[in-house]
Coordinates of C-alpha atoms in Angstrom, one line a residue:
Chain T
M1 CA -30.3 8.1 5.6
T2 CA -29.5 10.3 8.5
D3 CA -30.1 14.0 8.0
V4 CA -26.5 15.4 8.1
T5 CA -27.8 18.9 9.0
L6 CA -28.8 17.6 12.5
T7 CA -26.6 19.1 15.1
E8 CA -26.9 16.0 17.2
H9 CA -26.8 12.5 15.8
P10 CA -29.6 10.3 17.1
A11 CA -27.2 7.5 18.1
L12 CA -25.1 10.0 20.1
V13 CA -28.2 11.3 21.9
R14 CA -29.1 7.7 22.8
L15 CA -25.5 7.0 23.9
R16 CA -25.4 10.1 26.2
A17 CA -28.8 9.1 27.6
Q18 CA -27.7 5.6 28.3
F19 CA -24.1 6.2 29.5
G20 CA -24.0 9.8 30.7
D21 CA -20.6 10.9 31.9
A22 CA -18.9 7.9 30.3
V23 CA -19.4 9.7 26.9
L24 CA -16.4 12.1 27.3
E25 CA -16.7 14.0 24.0
T26 CA -18.8 14.1 20.9
H27 CA -17.9 15.6 17.6
A28 CA -19.8 16.1 14.4
H29 CA -18.6 17.4 11.1
R30 CA -20.5 17.1 7.8
G31 CA -22.2 13.9 8.8
D32 CA -19.1 12.5 10.4
H33 CA -20.0 11.6 13.9
T34 CA -17.7 10.7 16.7
A35 CA -18.0 9.8 20.4
V36 CA -15.1 9.5 22.8
V37 CA -16.0 7.1 25.6
A38 CA -14.3 6.2 28.9
P39 CA -12.3 3.0 28.6
E40 CA -14.1 1.4 31.5
R41 CA -17.4 1.6 29.6
Y42 CA -16.0 1.0 26.1
H43 CA -17.1 -2.6 26.0
D44 CA -20.6 -1.8 27.3
V45 CA -20.9 1.0 24.7
M46 CA -20.0 -1.3 21.9
R47 CA -22.5 -3.9 23.1
F48 CA -25.2 -1.3 23.3
L49 CA -24.5 0.1 19.8
H50 CA -24.5 -3.4 18.4
D51 CA -27.6 -4.7 20.2
D52 CA -29.9 -1.6 20.5
P53 CA -32.5 -1.9 17.7
E54 CA -32.4 1.9 17.0
C55 CA -28.6 1.9 16.7
D56 CA -28.1 -1.5 15.1
Y57 CA -24.5 -1.0 14.2
D58 CA -24.0 -4.5 12.8
F59 CA -20.8 -4.0 10.8
L60 CA -17.3 -3.3 12.0
T61 CA -15.6 -1.3 9.3
D62 CA -12.3 -0.8 10.9
L63 CA -10.4 -0.8 14.2
T64 CA -7.1 1.0 14.6
A65 CA -5.2 3.2 16.9
W66 CA -2.7 6.1 16.9
D67 CA 0.1 7.3 19.1
R68 CA -0.3 10.9 20.3
L69 CA 3.2 11.2 21.7
R70 CA 4.6 14.8 21.8
M71 CA 1.2 16.2 20.8
E72 CA 0.6 17.5 24.4
L73 CA -2.4 15.2 24.6
A74 CA -3.1 12.8 27.4
P75 CA -3.5 9.9 27.5
R76 CA -1.0 8.9 24.9
F77 CA -2.9 6.3 22.9
E78 CA -6.3 6.4 21.3
V79 CA -8.2 3.4 19.9
V80 CA -10.5 4.3 17.0
V81 CA -13.4 2.1 15.9
H82 CA -15.5 2.7 12.8
L83 CA -19.0 1.2 12.8
Y84 CA -21.6 0.9 10.1
S85 CA -25.3 0.0 10.2
T86 CA -26.3 -1.9 7.1
S87 CA -30.0 -1.5 8.0
R88 CA -29.9 2.3 8.4
N89 CA -26.9 3.1 6.1
D90 CA -25.3 5.1 8.9
R91 CA -21.7 5.3 10.2
L92 CA -20.4 6.1 13.6
R93 CA -16.9 6.5 15.0
I94 CA -16.1 5.5 18.6
K95 CA -12.8 6.4 20.2
T96 CA -11.4 5.4 23.6
R97 CA -8.2 6.3 25.3
P98 CA -6.5 3.6 27.5
T99 CA -5.3 5.4 30.6
D100 CA -2.0 3.7 31.2
D101 CA 0.7 5.0 28.9
E102 CA 3.2 2.4 29.9
A103 CA 1.0 -0.7 29.4
P104 CA -2.1 0.5 27.5
A105 CA -5.0 -1.9 27.5
V106 CA -8.7 -1.9 26.7
D107 CA -11.4 -4.5 26.6
S108 CA -11.6 -6.7 23.4
I109 CA -14.7 -6.5 21.4
V110 CA -14.2 -9.8 19.6
D111 CA -17.2 -11.2 21.5
I112 CA -19.4 -8.5 19.9
Y113 CA -17.7 -8.0 16.5
R114 CA -15.8 -11.1 15.3
A115 CA -14.2 -8.9 12.6
A116 CA -12.3 -7.2 15.4
N117 CA -10.0 -10.2 15.9
W118 CA -7.3 -9.4 13.4
P119 CA -7.5 -5.6 13.7
E120 CA -6.9 -5.9 17.5
R121 CA -4.0 -8.2 16.8
E122 CA -2.6 -5.6 14.4
V123 CA -3.0 -2.8 17.0
W124 CA -1.2 -4.9 19.5
D125 CA 1.6 -5.6 17.0
M126 CA 2.0 -2.1 15.9
F127 CA 1.2 0.0 19.0
G128 CA 1.5 -2.5 21.9
I129 CA -2.1 -1.9 23.2
R130 CA -3.4 -5.0 24.9
F131 CA -7.0 -6.2 24.5
H132 CA -8.4 -8.0 27.5
G133 CA -10.4 -11.0 26.5
H134 CA -9.0 -11.4 23.1
P135 CA -8.9 -15.1 22.1
N136 CA -5.5 -15.1 20.4
L137 CA -3.6 -11.8 21.1
K138 CA -0.3 -12.3 19.3
R139 CA 1.6 -10.5 16.6
I140 CA 0.0 -10.7 13.1
L141 CA 2.3 -8.8 10.8
M142 CA 5.7 -8.8 12.4
Y143 CA 7.7 -11.9 13.3
E144 CA 7.6 -13.3 16.8
E145 CA 11.3 -12.4 17.4
F146 CA 10.5 -8.7 16.7
V147 CA 11.1 -6.5 19.8
G148 CA 9.0 -3.4 20.3
H149 CA 6.1 -1.9 18.4
P150 CA 7.1 -0.2 15.2
L151 CA 4.3 2.4 14.8
R152 CA 4.9 3.9 18.1
K153 CA 6.3 7.4 17.6
D154 CA 9.3 6.6 19.8
Y155 CA 10.3 3.6 17.7
P156 CA 13.6 4.7 15.9
V157 CA 12.8 5.2 12.2
N158 CA 16.1 3.6 11.1
K159 CA 16.0 0.6 13.5
R160 CA 16.3 -2.8 11.8
Q161 CA 15.8 -6.2 13.3
P162 CA 17.0 -8.7 10.5
L163 CA 16.1 -12.3 11.0
V164 CA 19.0 -13.7 9.0
E165 CA 22.6 -12.5 9.4
E166 CA 23.3 -9.8 6.8
R167 CA 26.4 -10.1 4.5
P168 CA 29.0 -7.3 4.8
I169 CA 28.4 -4.9 1.9
P170 CA 31.6 -2.9 1.2
D171 CA 30.9 0.6 -0.1
D172 CA 33.7 0.3 -2.7
R173 CA 32.7 -3.1 -4.2
P174 CA 33.2 -3.4 -7.9
S175 CA 30.2 -3.2 -10.2
T176 CA 28.8 -6.5 -11.2
L177 CA 27.7 -5.0 -14.5
F178 CA 29.9 -5.4 -17.5
Y179 CA 29.4 -5.1 -21.2
T180 CA 30.4 -7.4 -24.0
Chain D
M1 CA 51.3 -24.0 -21.9
N2 CA 49.9 -21.6 -19.5
A3 CA 47.7 -23.5 -17.0
D4 CA 45.6 -20.4 -16.4
Q5 CA 44.7 -20.1 -20.1
G6 CA 44.1 -23.8 -20.8
G7 CA 44.7 -25.6 -24.0
F8 CA 42.7 -25.3 -27.2
I9 CA 40.5 -28.3 -26.5
T10 CA 39.8 -27.6 -22.9
S11 CA 39.0 -24.0 -23.6
R12 CA 36.6 -25.0 -26.3
L13 CA 35.0 -27.5 -23.8
S14 CA 34.6 -24.7 -21.3
D15 CA 33.0 -22.4 -24.0
G16 CA 30.7 -25.2 -25.0
I17 CA 29.5 -25.8 -21.5
A18 CA 29.0 -22.1 -20.9
W19 CA 27.1 -21.9 -24.2
A20 CA 24.8 -24.7 -23.2
R21 CA 24.2 -23.2 -19.8
K22 CA 23.4 -19.7 -21.0
W23 CA 20.8 -21.0 -23.4
S24 CA 19.0 -23.3 -21.0
L25 CA 18.4 -21.2 -17.9
F26 CA 15.6 -22.5 -15.7
P27 CA 14.2 -19.6 -13.7
Y28 CA 12.7 -19.9 -10.2
P29 CA 10.4 -16.9 -9.9
F30 CA 10.4 -15.8 -6.2
V31 CA 7.5 -13.3 -6.7
T32 CA 6.4 -11.3 -3.7
A33 CA 4.9 -8.0 -4.9
C34 CA 3.6 -5.9 -7.8
C35 CA 6.8 -6.5 -10.0
G36 CA 5.2 -10.0 -10.4
M37 CA 2.8 -8.5 -12.9
E38 CA 5.7 -7.2 -14.9
Y39 CA 7.4 -10.6 -14.7
M40 CA 4.3 -12.2 -16.1
S41 CA 4.4 -9.8 -19.0
V42 CA 8.1 -10.6 -19.7
S43 CA 7.6 -14.3 -19.5
S44 CA 4.5 -14.6 -21.7
A45 CA 4.2 -14.3 -25.4
H46 CA 4.6 -10.6 -25.9
Y47 CA 8.2 -10.4 -24.8
D48 CA 8.8 -14.2 -24.7
L49 CA 11.7 -15.3 -22.5
D50 CA 11.7 -18.5 -24.5
R51 CA 13.8 -16.7 -27.2
F52 CA 16.6 -16.8 -24.6
G53 CA 16.0 -20.4 -23.5
A54 CA 14.7 -19.2 -20.1
A55 CA 11.0 -19.8 -20.6
W56 CA 10.2 -22.6 -18.2
P57 CA 9.8 -21.6 -14.6
R58 CA 10.7 -24.5 -12.3
F59 CA 8.7 -24.2 -9.1
S60 CA 11.2 -26.3 -7.2
P61 CA 14.5 -24.5 -6.4
R62 CA 16.3 -27.9 -6.8
Q63 CA 15.5 -27.9 -10.5
A64 CA 16.3 -24.2 -11.1
D65 CA 19.5 -22.4 -11.8
M66 CA 18.4 -18.8 -12.1
L67 CA 16.7 -17.3 -9.0
L68 CA 14.5 -14.3 -10.1
V69 CA 13.7 -12.3 -6.9
V70 CA 10.7 -10.3 -8.0
G71 CA 9.4 -7.8 -5.5
T72 CA 9.9 -6.4 -2.0
I73 CA 11.6 -8.8 0.5
S74 CA 10.6 -8.2 4.1
H75 CA 12.6 -9.3 7.1
K76 CA 10.0 -11.9 7.8
M77 CA 10.4 -13.3 4.3
A78 CA 14.2 -13.2 4.3
P79 CA 14.8 -16.6 5.9
V80 CA 12.6 -18.1 3.2
L81 CA 14.5 -16.5 0.4
K82 CA 17.8 -17.6 1.9
K83 CA 16.6 -21.2 2.3
V84 CA 15.3 -21.2 -1.4
Y85 CA 18.7 -20.0 -2.5
E86 CA 20.6 -22.6 -0.5
Q87 CA 18.4 -25.4 -1.9
M88 CA 19.4 -24.5 -5.5
C89 CA 22.2 -26.6 -7.0
E90 CA 25.3 -25.1 -8.4
P91 CA 25.8 -23.5 -10.8
K92 CA 23.2 -20.8 -9.9
W93 CA 22.6 -17.2 -10.6
V94 CA 20.5 -14.6 -8.9
V95 CA 18.7 -11.7 -10.6
A96 CA 17.3 -8.8 -8.4
F97 CA 14.2 -7.7 -10.3
G98 CA 13.0 -4.2 -9.4
V99 CA 14.3 -1.5 -7.2
C100 CA 12.8 -2.9 -4.0
T101 CA 14.7 -6.1 -4.4
C102 CA 17.9 -4.2 -5.3
T103 CA 17.9 -1.7 -2.5
G104 CA 14.6 -1.8 -0.6
G105 CA 13.3 1.1 -2.8
F106 CA 11.2 3.6 -1.0
Y107 CA 10.5 1.1 1.7
D108 CA 13.1 2.5 4.0
N109 CA 11.4 1.2 7.1
Y110 CA 11.4 -1.4 9.9
A111 CA 9.9 -4.1 7.8
T112 CA 11.9 -4.3 4.6
V113 CA 15.3 -5.7 3.7
Q114 CA 17.4 -2.9 2.2
G115 CA 18.5 -5.0 -0.8
I116 CA 18.7 -8.7 -1.1
D117 CA 22.4 -8.7 -1.6
R118 CA 22.5 -8.3 2.2
I119 CA 21.3 -11.9 2.4
I120 CA 22.4 -13.7 -0.8
P121 CA 24.9 -12.8 -3.6
V122 CA 23.3 -11.2 -6.7
D123 CA 24.6 -11.5 -10.2
C124 CA 22.4 -8.9 -12.0
Y125 CA 20.4 -5.9 -10.7
I126 CA 17.4 -4.6 -12.6
P127 CA 16.4 -1.1 -11.4
G128 CA 12.9 0.3 -12.0
C129 CA 9.5 0.4 -10.3
P130 CA 8.6 -1.8 -12.0
P131 CA 11.4 -2.4 -14.7
R132 CA 10.3 -2.3 -18.3
P133 CA 10.3 -5.7 -19.9
E134 CA 13.1 -4.5 -22.2
A135 CA 15.2 -3.9 -19.1
V136 CA 14.6 -7.4 -18.0
L137 CA 15.6 -8.8 -21.3
D138 CA 18.7 -6.6 -21.2
A139 CA 19.6 -8.0 -17.8
L140 CA 19.0 -11.6 -19.1
M141 CA 21.4 -10.9 -22.0
K142 CA 24.0 -9.5 -19.6
L143 CA 23.6 -12.6 -17.4
Q144 CA 24.1 -14.8 -20.5
A145 CA 27.3 -12.9 -21.3
K146 CA 28.5 -13.4 -17.7
I147 CA 27.8 -17.1 -17.9
Q148 CA 29.6 -17.3 -21.3
A149 CA 32.6 -15.6 -19.7
S150 CA 32.9 -18.1 -16.9
R151 CA 35.3 -21.0 -17.0
H152 CA 34.2 -24.5 -16.2
P153 CA 36.4 -26.5 -13.7
L154 CA 36.6 -29.4 -16.3
A155 CA 38.6 -27.0 -18.5
G156 CA 41.5 -27.2 -16.1
S157 CA 41.1 -23.8 -14.5
V158 CA 38.4 -21.9 -12.7
V159 CA 40.1 -18.5 -13.4
E160 CA 37.7 -16.2 -15.1
R161 CA 38.6 -15.1 -18.6
P162 CA 39.5 -11.4 -18.8
R163 CA 36.4 -9.4 -19.8
N164 CA 36.4 -7.1 -22.7

């Protein structure tokens, strides 16, 4: 178990030694360790964390993203990956920020973590972030006819895209309830 | 004789057909979400839909006459629900089970149909999240009353009898 009182997590030290300026930020709070890495080196970082025997992050807990629109943060999108090492009982969070706000894209890590397949499809579906090298990058939750990406902050909250034509519902329709 | 009212024999015939229909409902459970647990409770021994002749779920819409829509219907699922409804033979009745089915419930978002009556006609709405089994039984009895009040075409008229 990693000593949570350490100011610097050993994996973060190794990451910075290996990748230098590509590690943009690190953050630690009560044993919760995060590194923000440059999108160009994101795939290399994940490969290193998976293969390096002292890191040995062999388990992908989660892969998701969030939209930072109107938060005065740039770039707009951030992909968040949670890793776990079963051999060392240790967790690490890696973030990367695709630079292009109009057509955000990062490398897929399906070749490193096969569990990333469906989460990357979900991130594409919900946020419209492409993953280069993904074997089957298509919508996973919404239907193919759906236009847009619903978890983007600029997707209208009341927008509906029904697949079947909806019946007109008059506001003054009589109640179907009756009592005998 | 008033053609709208029908004669004694034809009106008795209509009543008899309605009586037979209301005590032999074959439900098709279209279960998509957590309300399904409540449906299981209603349909099994504790609350016992069999008392109302509606015990035997038919898992083919062609053999069912009561469509029980139990749970949230997403826009992705809506074409399936509509196809199931269209596959059912007349006469058929639809029960919206739970608030998500009635109105979308608190799923006021991009994914959810805001009430199945936007897609198919509904005979009976059961609110609740989930509804109590007693509410489901109440709805079933109201549906039976509705069926009893309907007139069969064989009885000379399809005009519905005035309701009390």
